[in-house]
Every structure is written in C-alpha cells, then in structure tokens.
mmCIF file of C-alpha atoms in Angstrom:
data_model
loop_
_atom_site.group_PDB
_atom_site.id
_atom_site.type_symbol
_atom_site.label_atom_id
_atom_site.label_comp_id
_atom_site.label_asym_id
_atom_site.label_seq_id
_atom_site.Cartn_x
_atom_site.Cartn_y
_atom_site.Cartn_z
ATOM 1 C CA MET A 973 9.523 6.334 18.671
ATOM 2 C CA THR A 974 10.749 2.493 18.285
ATOM 3 C CA SER A 975 13.701 1.333 16.110
ATOM 4 C CA LEU A 976 11.080 -0.812 14.234
ATOM 5 C CA LEU A 977 9.478 2.757 13.130
ATOM 6 C CA GLU A 978 12.444 4.456 12.312
ATOM 7 C CA ASP A 979 13.361 1.450 10.005
ATOM 8 C CA LEU A 980 10.056 1.400 8.190
ATOM 9 C CA LEU A 981 10.320 5.088 7.922
ATOM 10 C CA ASP A 982 13.678 4.776 6.283
ATOM 11 C CA ASP A 983 12.445 2.186 3.717
ATOM 12 C CA LEU A 984 9.281 4.391 2.941
ATOM 13 C CA ARG A 985 11.726 7.019 2.243
ATOM 14 C CA ALA A 986 14.039 4.732 0.056
ATOM 15 C CA GLU A 987 10.958 3.497 -1.961
ATOM 16 C CA GLY A 988 9.546 6.899 -2.599
ATOM 17 C CA ASP A 989 12.902 8.535 -3.869
ATOM 18 C CA PRO A 990 13.111 6.521 -6.943
ATOM 19 C CA LEU A 991 9.471 7.413 -7.889
ATOM 20 C CA LEU A 992 10.501 11.054 -7.224
ATOM 21 C CA ALA A 993 13.291 10.911 -9.621
ATOM 22 C CA ALA A 994 11.282 9.279 -12.324
ATOM 23 C CA VAL A 995 8.492 12.046 -12.398
ATOM 24 C CA SER A 996 10.873 15.103 -11.662
ATOM 25 C CA GLY A 997 11.990 15.399 -15.110
ATOM 26 C CA LEU A 998 8.547 14.780 -16.835
ATOM 27 C CA ASP A 999 6.898 17.600 -19.129
ATOM 28 C CA GLU A 1000 3.195 18.413 -18.976
ATOM 29 C CA ALA A 1001 2.675 15.488 -21.421
ATOM 30 C CA GLY A 1002 4.472 13.073 -19.459
ATOM 31 C CA TRP A 1003 2.435 13.815 -16.255
ATOM 32 C CA ALA A 1004 -0.679 13.274 -18.205
ATOM 33 C CA THR A 1005 0.400 9.824 -19.188
ATOM 34 C CA PRO A 1006 -2.488 7.369 -18.753
ATOM 35 C CA THR A 1007 -1.763 4.573 -15.999
ATOM 36 C CA ALA A 1008 -3.402 1.099 -15.919
ATOM 37 C CA ALA A 1009 -5.804 2.638 -13.346
ATOM 38 C CA ALA A 1010 -8.954 3.783 -15.237
ATOM 39 C CA GLY A 1011 -8.908 7.522 -15.209
ATOM 40 C CA TRP A 1012 -5.756 7.978 -13.587
ATOM 41 C CA THR A 1013 -2.723 9.615 -15.046
ATOM 42 C CA VAL A 1014 0.740 9.777 -13.629
ATOM 43 C CA ALA A 1015 -0.071 12.880 -11.960
ATOM 44 C CA THR A 1016 -3.266 11.289 -10.439
ATOM 45 C CA GLN A 1017 -0.979 8.641 -8.801
ATOM 46 C CA VAL A 1018 1.631 10.834 -7.358
ATOM 47 C CA ALA A 1019 -1.359 13.295 -6.038
ATOM 48 C CA HIS A 1020 -2.889 10.167 -4.364
ATOM 49 C CA LEU A 1021 0.303 9.386 -2.506
ATOM 50 C CA LEU A 1022 0.481 13.130 -1.517
ATOM 51 C CA TRP A 1023 -2.975 13.160 -0.413
ATOM 52 C CA THR A 1024 -2.860 9.925 1.726
ATOM 53 C CA ASP A 1025 0.336 10.950 3.268
ATOM 54 C CA GLU A 1026 -1.139 14.297 4.546
ATOM 55 C CA THR A 1027 -4.413 12.680 5.656
ATOM 56 C CA ALA A 1028 -2.290 10.060 7.480
ATOM 57 C CA ALA A 1029 -0.104 12.825 9.110
ATOM 58 C CA ALA A 1030 -3.575 14.392 10.149
ATOM 59 C CA ALA A 1031 -4.924 11.278 11.656
ATOM 60 C CA ALA A 1032 -1.566 11.177 13.781
ATOM 61 C CA ARG A 1033 -1.873 14.812 14.751
ATOM 62 C CA SER A 1034 -5.588 14.050 15.953
ATOM 63 C CA LEU A 1035 -4.247 12.554 19.144
ATOM 64 C CA ASP A 1036 -2.351 15.908 19.853
ATOM 65 C CA GLY A 1037 -4.972 18.101 21.285
ATOM 66 C CA ASP A 1038 -8.392 19.795 20.225
ATOM 67 C CA VAL A 1039 -7.127 21.447 17.062
ATOM 68 C CA GLY A 1040 -5.755 18.082 15.705
ATOM 69 C CA LYS A 1041 -8.796 16.036 16.652
ATOM 70 C CA ALA A 1042 -11.190 19.002 14.774
ATOM 71 C CA ALA A 1043 -9.040 18.685 11.660
ATOM 72 C CA TRP A 1044 -9.237 15.012 11.673
ATOM 73 C CA ASP A 1045 -13.020 14.915 12.297
ATOM 74 C CA ASP A 1046 -13.579 17.100 9.439
ATOM 75 C CA ILE A 1047 -11.792 14.768 7.050
ATOM 76 C CA VAL A 1048 -13.897 12.081 8.548
ATOM 77 C CA LEU A 1049 -17.016 13.985 7.800
ATOM 78 C CA GLN A 1050 -16.019 14.534 4.114
ATOM 79 C CA ALA A 1051 -15.420 10.672 3.833
ATOM 80 C CA MET A 1052 -19.011 9.852 5.331
ATOM 81 C CA ALA A 1053 -20.429 12.359 2.934
ATOM 82 C CA ASP A 1054 -18.988 10.239 -0.280
ATOM 83 C CA PRO A 1055 -17.740 7.059 0.991
ATOM 84 C CA SER A 1056 -17.059 5.574 -2.527
ATOM 85 C CA GLY A 1057 -15.628 8.712 -3.973
ATOM 86 C CA PHE A 1058 -13.636 10.385 -1.286
ATOM 87 C CA VAL A 1059 -10.402 9.130 -2.065
ATOM 88 C CA ASP A 1060 -10.742 9.557 -6.052
ATOM 89 C CA THR A 1061 -11.919 13.103 -5.327
ATOM 90 C CA GLY A 1062 -8.844 13.901 -3.505
ATOM 91 C CA ALA A 1063 -6.272 12.501 -5.799
ATOM 92 C CA HIS A 1064 -8.149 14.156 -8.659
ATOM 93 C CA GLU A 1065 -8.121 17.529 -7.039
ATOM 94 C CA VAL A 1066 -4.485 17.666 -6.103
ATOM 95 C CA ALA A 1067 -3.473 16.319 -9.514
ATOM 96 C CA ARG A 1068 -4.766 19.502 -11.019
ATOM 97 C CA LEU A 1069 -1.721 21.298 -9.395
ATOM 98 C CA ALA A 1070 1.144 22.554 -11.538
ATOM 99 C CA PRO A 1071 3.717 19.753 -11.578
ATOM 100 C CA THR A 1072 6.351 21.759 -9.611
ATOM 101 C CA ALA A 1073 3.869 22.425 -6.932
ATOM 102 C CA LEU A 1074 2.852 19.090 -6.879
ATOM 103 C CA LEU A 1075 6.197 17.773 -6.251
ATOM 104 C CA ALA A 1076 6.823 20.370 -3.732
ATOM 105 C CA ARG A 1077 3.841 19.536 -1.927
ATOM 106 C CA TRP A 1078 4.538 15.890 -1.899
ATOM 107 C CA GLY A 1079 8.065 16.288 -0.600
ATOM 108 C CA ALA A 1080 6.690 18.391 2.373
ATOM 109 C CA ALA A 1081 3.920 15.563 2.762
ATOM 110 C CA ARG A 1082 6.732 13.030 3.103
ATOM 111 C CA GLN A 1083 8.710 14.773 5.616
ATOM 112 C CA ASP A 1084 5.395 15.819 7.655
ATOM 113 C CA LEU A 1085 4.284 12.350 7.750
ATOM 114 C CA ALA A 1086 7.357 11.097 9.371
ATOM 115 C CA ALA A 1087 7.341 13.891 11.630
ATOM 116 C CA ALA A 1088 3.722 13.362 12.667
ATOM 117 C CA VAL A 1089 3.989 9.519 13.332
ATOM 118 C CA ARG A 1090 7.080 9.766 15.248
ATOM 119 C CA ALA A 1091 5.170 12.242 17.653
ATOM 120 C CA VAL A 1092 2.603 9.337 18.284
ATOM 121 C CA PRO A 1093 2.914 8.541 22.065
ATOM 122 C CA VAL A 1094 4.309 4.731 22.505
ATOM 123 C CA GLY A 1095 1.361 2.219 22.792
ATOM 124 C CA GLN A 1096 -1.037 4.801 21.356
ATOM 125 C CA LYS A 1097 -2.832 3.930 17.892
ATOM 126 C CA MET A 1098 -4.009 6.627 15.304
ATOM 127 C CA PRO A 1099 -7.688 6.688 14.080
ATOM 128 C CA TRP A 1100 -8.324 5.589 10.486
ATOM 129 C CA PHE A 1101 -11.144 4.962 8.109
ATOM 130 C CA GLY A 1102 -11.227 1.192 9.275
ATOM 131 C CA PRO A 1103 -9.897 0.000 12.615
ATOM 132 C CA PRO A 1104 -7.043 2.246 14.565
ATOM 133 C CA MET A 1105 -3.487 1.550 13.554
ATOM 134 C CA SER A 1106 -0.201 1.968 15.153
ATOM 135 C CA PRO A 1107 2.447 4.225 13.688
ATOM 136 C CA ALA A 1108 4.200 1.118 12.527
ATOM 137 C CA SER A 1109 1.205 -0.335 10.744
ATOM 138 C CA MET A 1110 0.413 3.090 9.081
ATOM 139 C CA VAL A 1111 3.908 3.351 7.707
ATOM 140 C CA THR A 1112 3.753 -0.419 6.333
ATOM 141 C CA ALA A 1113 0.310 0.669 4.731
ATOM 142 C CA ARG A 1114 2.038 3.779 3.067
ATOM 143 C CA PHE A 1115 5.181 1.607 2.177
ATOM 144 C CA MET A 1116 2.738 -0.746 0.283
ATOM 145 C CA GLU A 1117 0.866 2.066 -1.304
ATOM 146 C CA THR A 1118 4.076 4.034 -2.458
ATOM 147 C CA TRP A 1119 5.534 0.719 -3.880
ATOM 148 C CA ALA A 1120 2.249 -0.402 -5.976
ATOM 149 C CA HIS A 1121 1.589 3.057 -7.305
ATOM 150 C CA ALA A 1122 5.169 3.658 -8.215
ATOM 151 C CA LEU A 1123 4.814 0.324 -10.250
ATOM 152 C CA ASP A 1124 1.761 1.734 -12.002
ATOM 153 C CA VAL A 1125 3.731 5.044 -12.765
ATOM 154 C CA HIS A 1126 7.184 2.982 -14.090
ATOM 155 C CA GLU A 1127 4.875 0.810 -16.141
ATOM 156 C CA ALA A 1128 3.156 3.920 -17.884
ATOM 157 C CA LEU A 1129 6.284 5.512 -18.632
ATOM 158 C CA GLY A 1130 8.017 2.447 -19.882
ATOM 159 C CA SER A 1131 10.560 1.565 -17.072
ATOM 160 C CA VAL A 1132 11.126 -1.195 -14.795
ATOM 161 C CA PRO A 1133 12.344 -0.440 -11.119
ATOM 162 C CA GLU A 1134 14.722 -3.123 -9.665
ATOM 163 C CA PRO A 1135 13.132 -5.212 -7.030
ATOM 164 C CA THR A 1136 14.727 -5.061 -3.517
ATOM 165 C CA ASP A 1137 14.109 -6.691 -0.243
ATOM 166 C CA ARG A 1138 12.155 -3.751 0.912
ATOM 167 C CA ILE A 1139 9.228 -5.571 -0.305
ATOM 168 C CA ARG A 1140 9.120 -7.775 2.539
ATOM 169 C CA HIS A 1141 6.700 -5.200 4.069
ATOM 170 C CA VAL A 1142 4.110 -5.831 1.319
ATOM 171 C CA ALA A 1143 4.347 -9.431 1.812
ATOM 172 C CA HIS A 1144 3.930 -9.461 5.469
ATOM 173 C CA LEU A 1145 0.895 -6.957 4.970
ATOM 174 C CA GLY A 1146 -0.440 -9.383 2.336
ATOM 175 C CA VAL A 1147 -0.272 -12.260 4.608
ATOM 176 C CA ARG A 1148 -1.566 -10.261 7.681
ATOM 177 C CA THR A 1149 -4.733 -9.238 5.640
ATOM 178 C CA ARG A 1150 -5.889 -12.725 4.628
ATOM 179 C CA ASP A 1151 -8.856 -12.912 6.883
ATOM 180 C CA PHE A 1152 -9.593 -9.450 5.636
ATOM 181 C CA ALA A 1153 -9.804 -10.417 2.020
ATOM 182 C CA TYR A 1154 -12.354 -13.178 2.684
ATOM 183 C CA ALA A 1155 -14.557 -10.773 4.917
ATOM 184 C CA VAL A 1156 -14.523 -8.058 1.750
ATOM 185 C CA HIS A 1157 -16.079 -11.087 -0.164
ATOM 186 C CA GLY A 1158 -18.608 -11.877 2.375
ATOM 187 C CA LEU A 1159 -16.953 -15.047 3.047
ATOM 188 C CA THR A 1160 -15.769 -16.649 6.091
ATOM 189 C CA PRO A 1161 -12.064 -17.180 6.453
ATOM 190 C CA PRO A 1162 -10.527 -20.547 7.026
ATOM 191 C CA ALA A 1163 -9.777 -21.479 10.505
ATOM 192 C CA GLU A 1164 -6.613 -23.063 9.980
ATOM 193 C CA GLU A 1165 -3.304 -21.109 9.293
ATOM 194 C CA PHE A 1166 -1.388 -21.357 5.820
ATOM 195 C CA ARG A 1167 2.256 -21.581 5.446
ATOM 196 C CA LEU A 1168 4.141 -19.398 3.238
ATOM 197 C CA GLU A 1169 7.437 -19.630 1.888
ATOM 198 C CA LEU A 1170 8.478 -16.924 -0.466
ATOM 199 C CA THR A 1171 11.915 -16.359 -2.329
ATOM 200 C CA ALA A 1172 13.068 -12.657 -1.868
ATOM 201 C CA PRO A 1173 14.618 -10.799 -4.688
ATOM 202 C CA SER A 1174 18.029 -11.313 -2.672
ATOM 203 C CA GLY A 1175 17.505 -15.139 -2.858
ATOM 204 C CA ALA A 1176 16.283 -15.135 0.864
ATOM 205 C CA VAL A 1177 13.539 -17.354 1.999
ATOM 206 C CA TRP A 1178 10.730 -15.585 3.870
ATOM 207 C CA ALA A 1179 8.218 -17.736 5.706
ATOM 208 C CA TRP A 1180 5.125 -17.216 7.686
ATOM 209 C CA GLY A 1181 2.769 -19.812 9.356
ATOM 210 C CA PRO A 1182 3.458 -23.350 10.690
ATOM 211 C CA GLU A 1183 5.670 -25.613 8.978
ATOM 212 C CA ASP A 1184 3.295 -28.389 9.209
ATOM 213 C CA ALA A 1185 0.369 -26.603 7.667
ATOM 214 C CA ALA A 1186 -1.731 -28.407 5.094
ATOM 215 C CA GLN A 1187 -2.270 -25.075 3.135
ATOM 216 C CA THR A 1188 0.886 -23.815 1.651
ATOM 217 C CA VAL A 1189 1.793 -21.122 -0.774
ATOM 218 C CA HIS A 1190 5.358 -21.032 -2.357
ATOM 219 C CA GLY A 1191 6.939 -19.100 -4.960
ATOM 220 C CA PRO A 1192 8.790 -15.450 -5.650
ATOM 221 C CA ALA A 1193 7.965 -12.980 -3.086
ATOM 222 C CA TYR A 1194 7.676 -10.078 -5.938
ATOM 223 C CA ASP A 1195 4.660 -12.209 -7.665
ATOM 224 C CA PHE A 1196 2.995 -12.444 -4.248
ATOM 225 C CA CYS A 1197 3.545 -8.843 -3.519
ATOM 226 C CA LEU A 1198 2.060 -8.104 -7.187
ATOM 227 C CA LEU A 1199 -0.832 -10.102 -6.407
ATOM 228 C CA VAL A 1200 -1.987 -8.796 -3.265
ATOM 229 C CA THR A 1201 -1.643 -5.306 -4.487
ATOM 230 C CA GLN A 1202 -3.746 -6.419 -7.658
ATOM 231 C CA ARG A 1203 -1.084 -5.286 -10.000
ATOM 232 C CA ILE A 1204 -1.038 -8.861 -11.871
ATOM 233 C CA HIS A 1205 -3.611 -11.525 -12.565
ATOM 234 C CA ARG A 1206 -3.321 -14.844 -10.612
ATOM 235 C CA ASP A 1207 -2.716 -16.944 -13.821
ATOM 236 C CA ASP A 1208 0.440 -14.740 -14.724
ATOM 237 C CA ILE A 1209 2.635 -15.461 -11.422
ATOM 238 C CA ALA A 1210 4.747 -18.268 -10.507
ATOM 239 C CA LEU A 1211 3.199 -18.951 -7.130
ATOM 240 C CA THR A 1212 2.241 -22.578 -6.363
ATOM 241 C CA THR A 1213 0.010 -23.795 -3.690
ATOM 242 C CA THR A 1214 -1.076 -27.087 -1.809
ATOM 243 C CA GLY A 1215 -4.694 -27.165 -0.703
ATOM 244 C CA ASP A 1216 -7.922 -25.890 -2.024
ATOM 245 C CA ALA A 1217 -8.113 -22.995 0.404
ATOM 246 C CA ALA A 1218 -4.697 -21.832 -0.235
ATOM 247 C CA ALA A 1219 -5.600 -21.728 -3.900
ATOM 248 C CA HIS A 1220 -8.713 -20.047 -3.563
ATOM 249 C CA TRP A 1221 -7.025 -17.263 -1.372
ATOM 250 C CA LEU A 1222 -4.640 -16.256 -4.144
ATOM 251 C CA THR A 1223 -7.828 -15.468 -6.282
ATOM 252 C CA ILE A 1224 -9.277 -12.906 -3.757
ATOM 253 C CA ALA A 1225 -5.947 -11.708 -1.897
ATOM 254 C CA GLN A 1226 -5.738 -8.052 -1.384
ATOM 255 C CA ALA A 1227 -3.284 -6.086 1.190
ATOM 256 C CA PHE A 1228 -5.240 -2.684 0.671
ATOM 257 C CA ALA A 1229 -8.203 -1.675 2.591
ATOM 258 C CA GLY A 1230 -11.664 -0.988 0.974
ATOM 259 C CA PRO A 1231 -13.515 -2.917 -1.274
ATOM 260 C CA ALA A 1232 -12.134 -5.538 -3.719
ATOM 261 C CA GLY A 1233 -10.914 -4.150 -6.930
ATOM 262 C CA GLU A 1234 -11.295 -5.601 -10.534
ATOM 263 C CA GLY A 1235 -7.501 -6.389 -10.687
ATOM 264 C CA ARG A 1236 -5.705 -6.805 -13.644
ATOM 265 C CA ALA A 1237 -6.537 -8.675 -16.888
ATOM 266 C CA LYS A 1238 -4.872 -11.878 -17.642
ATOM 267 C CA ARG A 1239 -1.830 -11.264 -19.962
#
C-alpha cells in the first residue's frame, strides 16, 4: 500500500462522512425525497454508492484466488445480461432496504472497500467494466462519485455542503478523462494538450498542461468539477476558455464512465 492510496482513502472517508451525517436522521419521507436524477430518491443515491463500493471491493478481491475471481465473474455476467440497466437495477434493489439496514450496510461497504484495495498487490490493476484500474484510480473514481451523489442528496434536502480542496481529485479526473469524453461522442480528440488553471476553494491555483498551450480553461475549480460530473449546465458556470477546441470540450466533458448523460438544464 502506498501513501498516495492511504491519502486518497482518507479523503474518500472525509467526503462520505458528511453525507452519512446528512441522511442519518431522516425519516422515511426524507429518504423518499426525489433528487435531480430522474426516478432516484435520496435512498437510491445512497444505495448506488453502497452498491458500487461493494462492487469495487469485489473487483479488488478478484485478484485473490479462485473464490474472488468467481464472484467477480458472476458480477460481470450480470452486467453483460443487462448492460444499460445493470447499475440502476442494483441501486433500486438496495434502496428498498429499511433506512437503518441501508446505513449499516453502507458503513460496512465503505470499510470493506478500503480493506480490499489496500490488499491489492503493488503494481497490479483491478478489473472493472472498462479498462483495468489501479487501486488509486479506483479510489479516485469512488471519491468523484461520492462527491457528486452527495451533491444530489444535499440539493434534494435543501442544504449546501461546504466546498473543500478535496475536490482536486474530481478536477484531476475531469482533466484525465478529456479524450474519453470525445470518444463517448464518437469524436476524435484534439492532438494538442490543453492548459487548465483552476482556482481551488482555498484560493490555491491548480494547473494542468503546458503553459504555452493555445487552448486554455480558467476559472473556479468547483465549477469545473460540477461541469465534469454533469451537475450544472455549461452556461451557468464562470469558466472561461481560449480556443475553439477548449470551448467545445466543456460542452461534452464528463469524468464518469459510461455513456454521456443528459446533464442539467440551464438555470
């Protein structure tokens, strides 16, 4: 286990704890509150995080003998049987649990995921539904989803979580997935690198790409993270661009795997 992985796990835990606190006192009506995702309640959002944490732990344990591999193979077969609905089905099934059972199972899943990725041998990658992922990449992806789905829950409950510099993980993933976003739309990504300079909640400036790049993106890191997780419309953020390619990228950017979502309507 590397210090990077441990730092990522610490941040993942720190991001999940406020969400846990926000939902722990809800009654059944609170759990049934609709969120911005069509057909998903607060319970569905938390259930999705639980289900994905459990699935990621199973992927990590697939490297540990025949039993773990067989369990992962079974999950893959289920996904192949229903590629477009597999994830939603898992979330809706788990969301039917009683709130106390849902929270207890999510708590166990969070701890189990951490233990499972720590046990992955150094240098090995975990299988996933797309390309194999290193433990650090998997935890970064889990952070991104936890942050994004927590936003949906807070929005539904009428609360606003305080932004932290932990969102650098989301911003980094959004930068790293640039070419993937083009591929999802059947487009060829630009050959040239882009320059991003984003201002963190703390006021620090985070940068990616060559300083002399012709295509640039500047603005609040929080806005960029909202955009690449499709929690806001492009026209409702304070990001500025130089160059047509950078401007176009912000209309299709996504940090999550799978097909392009519908995004959010303009305010």
